[in-house]
């Protein structure tokens, strides 16, 4: 943005408050605020070394509250430049890292009844046959965790199916259905 927000943004020259009021109202209407500039406060100059020398902070970064919440550690820095009457500014957005803890896999003994799970465990254990017990266990848990969806994704469907089978066999001695349930 290349505008003056207040008289404090200007050193020397005439005042022009009528421009400032309209600009401040627009910023308020859009919930924007000026980022603090690190370093020298003025980014533009004219008449350097004369009695008409004017310095103004024209260059700025306007951000919303939601943007500030995401980039809490962002910085706006002035970069020194001797070839122009404008000093470039650099916006360094730094996001705050949300650290999420890895959920530890809790192995369920019921998984061993699942052929896919049993195969994953056997393959992992055999693939690392010369590793220590700790290494075998760690890699086995990683493998089970990576492929766990293969044997857990349809638990609810299977439970619902077998509840129906059990309910349909109540009162009767349907041995075949009970055997299938126990498998």
Short mmCIF file of C-alpha atoms in Angstrom, two decimals:
data_model
loop_
_atom_site.label_atom_id
_atom_site.label_comp_id
_atom_site.label_asym_id
_atom_site.label_seq_id
_atom_site.Cartn_x
_atom_site.Cartn_y
_atom_site.Cartn_z
CA UNK A 1 0.00 0.00 0.00
CA UNK A 2 1.35 3.44 -0.84
CA UNK A 3 -0.59 5.81 1.47
CA UNK A 4 -0.15 7.86 4.62
CA UNK A 5 -2.16 6.73 7.65
CA UNK A 6 -1.45 9.57 10.04
CA UNK A 7 0.63 12.69 10.55
CA UNK A 8 3.20 10.57 12.44
CA UNK A 9 3.94 8.90 9.07
CA UNK A 10 5.24 12.23 7.73
CA UNK A 11 8.25 14.34 8.61
CA UNK A 12 8.35 17.82 6.98
CA UNK A 13 6.12 19.34 4.34
CA UNK A 14 2.43 20.36 4.56
CA UNK A 15 -0.28 18.60 6.50
CA UNK A 16 -3.06 16.86 4.59
CA UNK A 17 -5.56 15.49 7.15
CA UNK A 18 -8.52 15.21 4.75
CA UNK A 19 -6.76 12.38 2.85
CA UNK A 20 -5.90 10.58 6.06
CA UNK A 21 -9.46 10.49 7.48
CA UNK A 22 -10.92 8.82 4.39
CA UNK A 23 -8.13 6.27 4.26
CA UNK A 24 -8.50 5.42 7.97
CA UNK A 25 -12.26 4.96 7.54
CA UNK A 26 -11.72 2.58 4.61
CA UNK A 27 -9.29 0.50 6.68
CA UNK A 28 -11.73 0.30 9.57
CA UNK A 29 -14.56 -0.69 7.23
CA UNK A 30 -12.49 -3.60 5.91
CA UNK A 31 -10.97 -4.61 9.29
CA UNK A 32 -7.43 -3.91 8.11
CA UNK A 33 -4.55 -2.70 10.22
CA UNK A 34 -1.07 -1.53 9.46
CA UNK A 35 1.82 -3.84 10.24
CA UNK A 36 4.58 -2.33 12.34
CA UNK A 37 7.64 -1.53 10.24
CA UNK A 38 10.93 -2.75 11.73
CA UNK A 39 13.83 -0.34 11.15
CA UNK A 40 13.76 3.23 9.86
CA UNK A 41 10.16 4.50 9.94
CA UNK A 42 10.13 6.40 6.61
CA UNK A 43 10.16 4.67 3.22
CA UNK A 44 10.10 7.67 0.84
CA UNK A 45 11.92 10.97 0.70
CA UNK A 46 12.22 14.12 -1.39
CA UNK A 47 14.58 17.10 -1.16
CA UNK A 48 17.24 15.32 0.91
CA UNK A 49 19.73 17.82 2.35
CA UNK A 50 17.53 20.86 1.68
CA UNK A 51 15.19 22.88 3.85
CA UNK A 52 12.28 21.29 1.94
CA UNK A 53 13.31 17.75 2.86
CA UNK A 54 10.26 15.53 3.34
CA UNK A 55 10.25 11.94 4.59
CA UNK A 56 7.08 9.86 4.56
CA UNK A 57 6.13 6.32 5.37
CA UNK A 58 4.24 5.64 2.16
CA UNK A 59 4.94 1.95 1.78
CA UNK A 60 3.15 -0.36 4.17
CA UNK A 61 1.49 -3.73 4.53
CA UNK A 62 -2.14 -3.88 5.59
CA UNK A 63 -3.39 -7.11 7.11
CA UNK A 64 -6.63 -8.45 8.50
CA UNK A 65 -7.09 -9.80 11.99
CA UNK A 66 -7.51 -13.35 10.68
CA UNK A 67 -4.24 -13.04 8.71
CA UNK A 68 -2.48 -11.77 11.86
CA UNK A 69 -3.79 -14.75 13.80
CA UNK A 70 -2.23 -17.15 11.31
CA UNK A 71 1.05 -15.24 10.90
CA UNK A 72 1.61 -14.08 14.49
CA UNK A 73 5.38 -13.79 14.08
CA UNK A 74 5.36 -12.07 10.68
CA UNK A 75 7.64 -9.06 10.29
CA UNK A 76 7.70 -6.09 7.96
CA UNK A 77 11.28 -4.92 7.48
CA UNK A 78 12.69 -1.92 5.65
CA UNK A 79 15.54 -2.68 3.27
CA UNK A 80 18.15 0.02 2.83
CA UNK A 81 18.42 1.28 -0.74
CA UNK A 82 20.52 4.18 -2.01
CA UNK A 83 19.44 4.27 -5.67
CA UNK A 84 15.79 5.24 -5.22
CA UNK A 85 13.71 7.68 -3.24
CA UNK A 86 11.69 4.65 -2.00
CA UNK A 87 13.07 2.11 0.46
CA UNK A 88 11.79 -1.34 -0.35
CA UNK A 89 10.04 -3.24 2.40
CA UNK A 90 10.03 -6.98 2.93
CA UNK A 91 7.17 -8.90 4.45
CA UNK A 92 8.43 -12.04 6.16
CA UNK A 93 5.41 -14.21 6.94
CA UNK A 94 6.21 -16.75 9.60
CA UNK A 95 3.47 -19.16 10.50
CA UNK A 96 3.09 -20.43 14.00
CA UNK A 97 3.54 -24.17 13.83
CA UNK A 98 0.73 -26.11 15.43
CA UNK A 99 2.40 -29.11 16.91
CA UNK A 100 0.13 -32.10 16.90
CA UNK A 101 1.10 -35.13 18.82
CA UNK A 102 1.21 -38.37 16.96
CA UNK A 103 -1.41 -40.71 18.23
CA UNK A 104 0.19 -43.88 19.38
CA UNK A 105 -1.21 -47.03 17.96
CA UNK A 106 -2.88 -49.18 20.56
CA UNK A 107 -2.78 -52.74 19.37
CA UNK A 108 -5.98 -54.69 19.85
CA UNK A 109 -5.78 -58.46 20.35
CA UNK A 110 -8.94 -58.81 18.26
CA UNK A 111 -6.87 -57.73 15.25
CA UNK A 112 -5.02 -61.04 15.38
CA UNK A 113 -8.25 -62.71 14.29
CA UNK A 114 -8.08 -60.68 11.11
CA UNK A 115 -6.21 -62.55 8.37
CA UNK A 116 -4.87 -59.32 6.85
CA UNK A 117 -3.51 -58.12 10.19
CA UNK A 118 -1.98 -61.48 10.98
CA UNK A 119 -0.24 -61.44 7.58
CA UNK A 120 1.06 -57.87 8.09
CA UNK A 121 2.53 -58.84 11.47
CA UNK A 122 4.13 -62.02 10.11
CA UNK A 123 5.60 -60.25 7.07
CA UNK A 124 6.99 -57.42 9.16
CA UNK A 125 8.43 -59.76 11.78
CA UNK A 126 10.06 -62.00 9.15
CA UNK A 127 11.41 -59.09 7.13
CA UNK A 128 13.36 -57.91 10.17
CA UNK A 129 14.41 -61.30 11.49
CA UNK A 130 17.93 -60.15 12.52
CA UNK A 131 16.78 -56.97 14.24
CA UNK A 132 16.48 -56.51 17.99
CA UNK A 133 13.15 -57.15 19.69
CA UNK A 134 12.64 -53.41 20.08
CA UNK A 135 13.32 -52.74 16.37
CA UNK A 136 11.05 -55.61 15.31
CA UNK A 137 8.24 -54.34 17.51
CA UNK A 138 8.66 -50.74 16.32
CA UNK A 139 8.67 -51.62 12.62
CA UNK A 140 5.80 -54.03 13.09
CA UNK A 141 3.69 -51.30 14.74
CA UNK A 142 4.59 -48.90 11.90
CA UNK A 143 3.49 -51.47 9.32
CA UNK A 144 0.25 -52.22 11.17
CA UNK A 145 -0.43 -48.51 11.58
CA UNK A 146 0.22 -47.80 7.89
CA UNK A 147 -2.06 -50.59 6.67
CA UNK A 148 -4.51 -50.78 9.57
CA UNK A 149 -7.40 -49.44 7.51
CA UNK A 150 -7.38 -52.73 5.58
CA UNK A 151 -8.68 -54.66 8.56
CA UNK A 152 -10.52 -52.03 10.59
CA UNK A 153 -12.56 -50.14 8.02
CA UNK A 154 -15.49 -52.54 7.88
CA UNK A 155 -15.77 -53.48 11.59
CA UNK A 156 -19.09 -51.66 11.97
CA UNK A 157 -20.59 -53.38 8.95
CA UNK A 158 -19.44 -56.78 10.14
CA UNK A 159 -20.73 -56.18 13.68
CA UNK A 160 -24.10 -55.11 12.28
CA UNK A 161 -24.21 -58.19 10.03
CA UNK A 162 -23.46 -60.62 12.85
CA UNK A 163 -25.94 -58.93 15.19
CA UNK A 164 -28.61 -59.63 12.59
CA UNK A 165 -27.44 -63.26 12.31
CA UNK A 166 -27.54 -63.69 16.09
CA UNK A 167 -30.97 -62.07 16.36
CA UNK A 168 -32.31 -64.26 13.59
CA UNK A 169 -31.01 -67.41 15.30
CA UNK A 170 -32.31 -66.58 18.80
CA UNK A 171 -34.48 -69.34 20.03
CA UNK A 172 -33.27 -71.74 17.37
CA UNK A 173 -30.22 -73.93 17.41
CA UNK A 174 -28.66 -72.82 14.13
CA UNK A 175 -25.24 -74.33 14.77
CA UNK A 176 -23.81 -73.24 11.41
CA UNK A 177 -24.49 -69.54 12.06
CA UNK A 178 -22.95 -69.73 15.52
CA UNK A 179 -19.82 -71.42 14.10
CA UNK A 180 -19.44 -68.70 11.48
CA UNK A 181 -19.82 -66.06 14.18
CA UNK A 182 -17.08 -67.64 16.30
CA UNK A 183 -14.65 -67.66 13.37
#
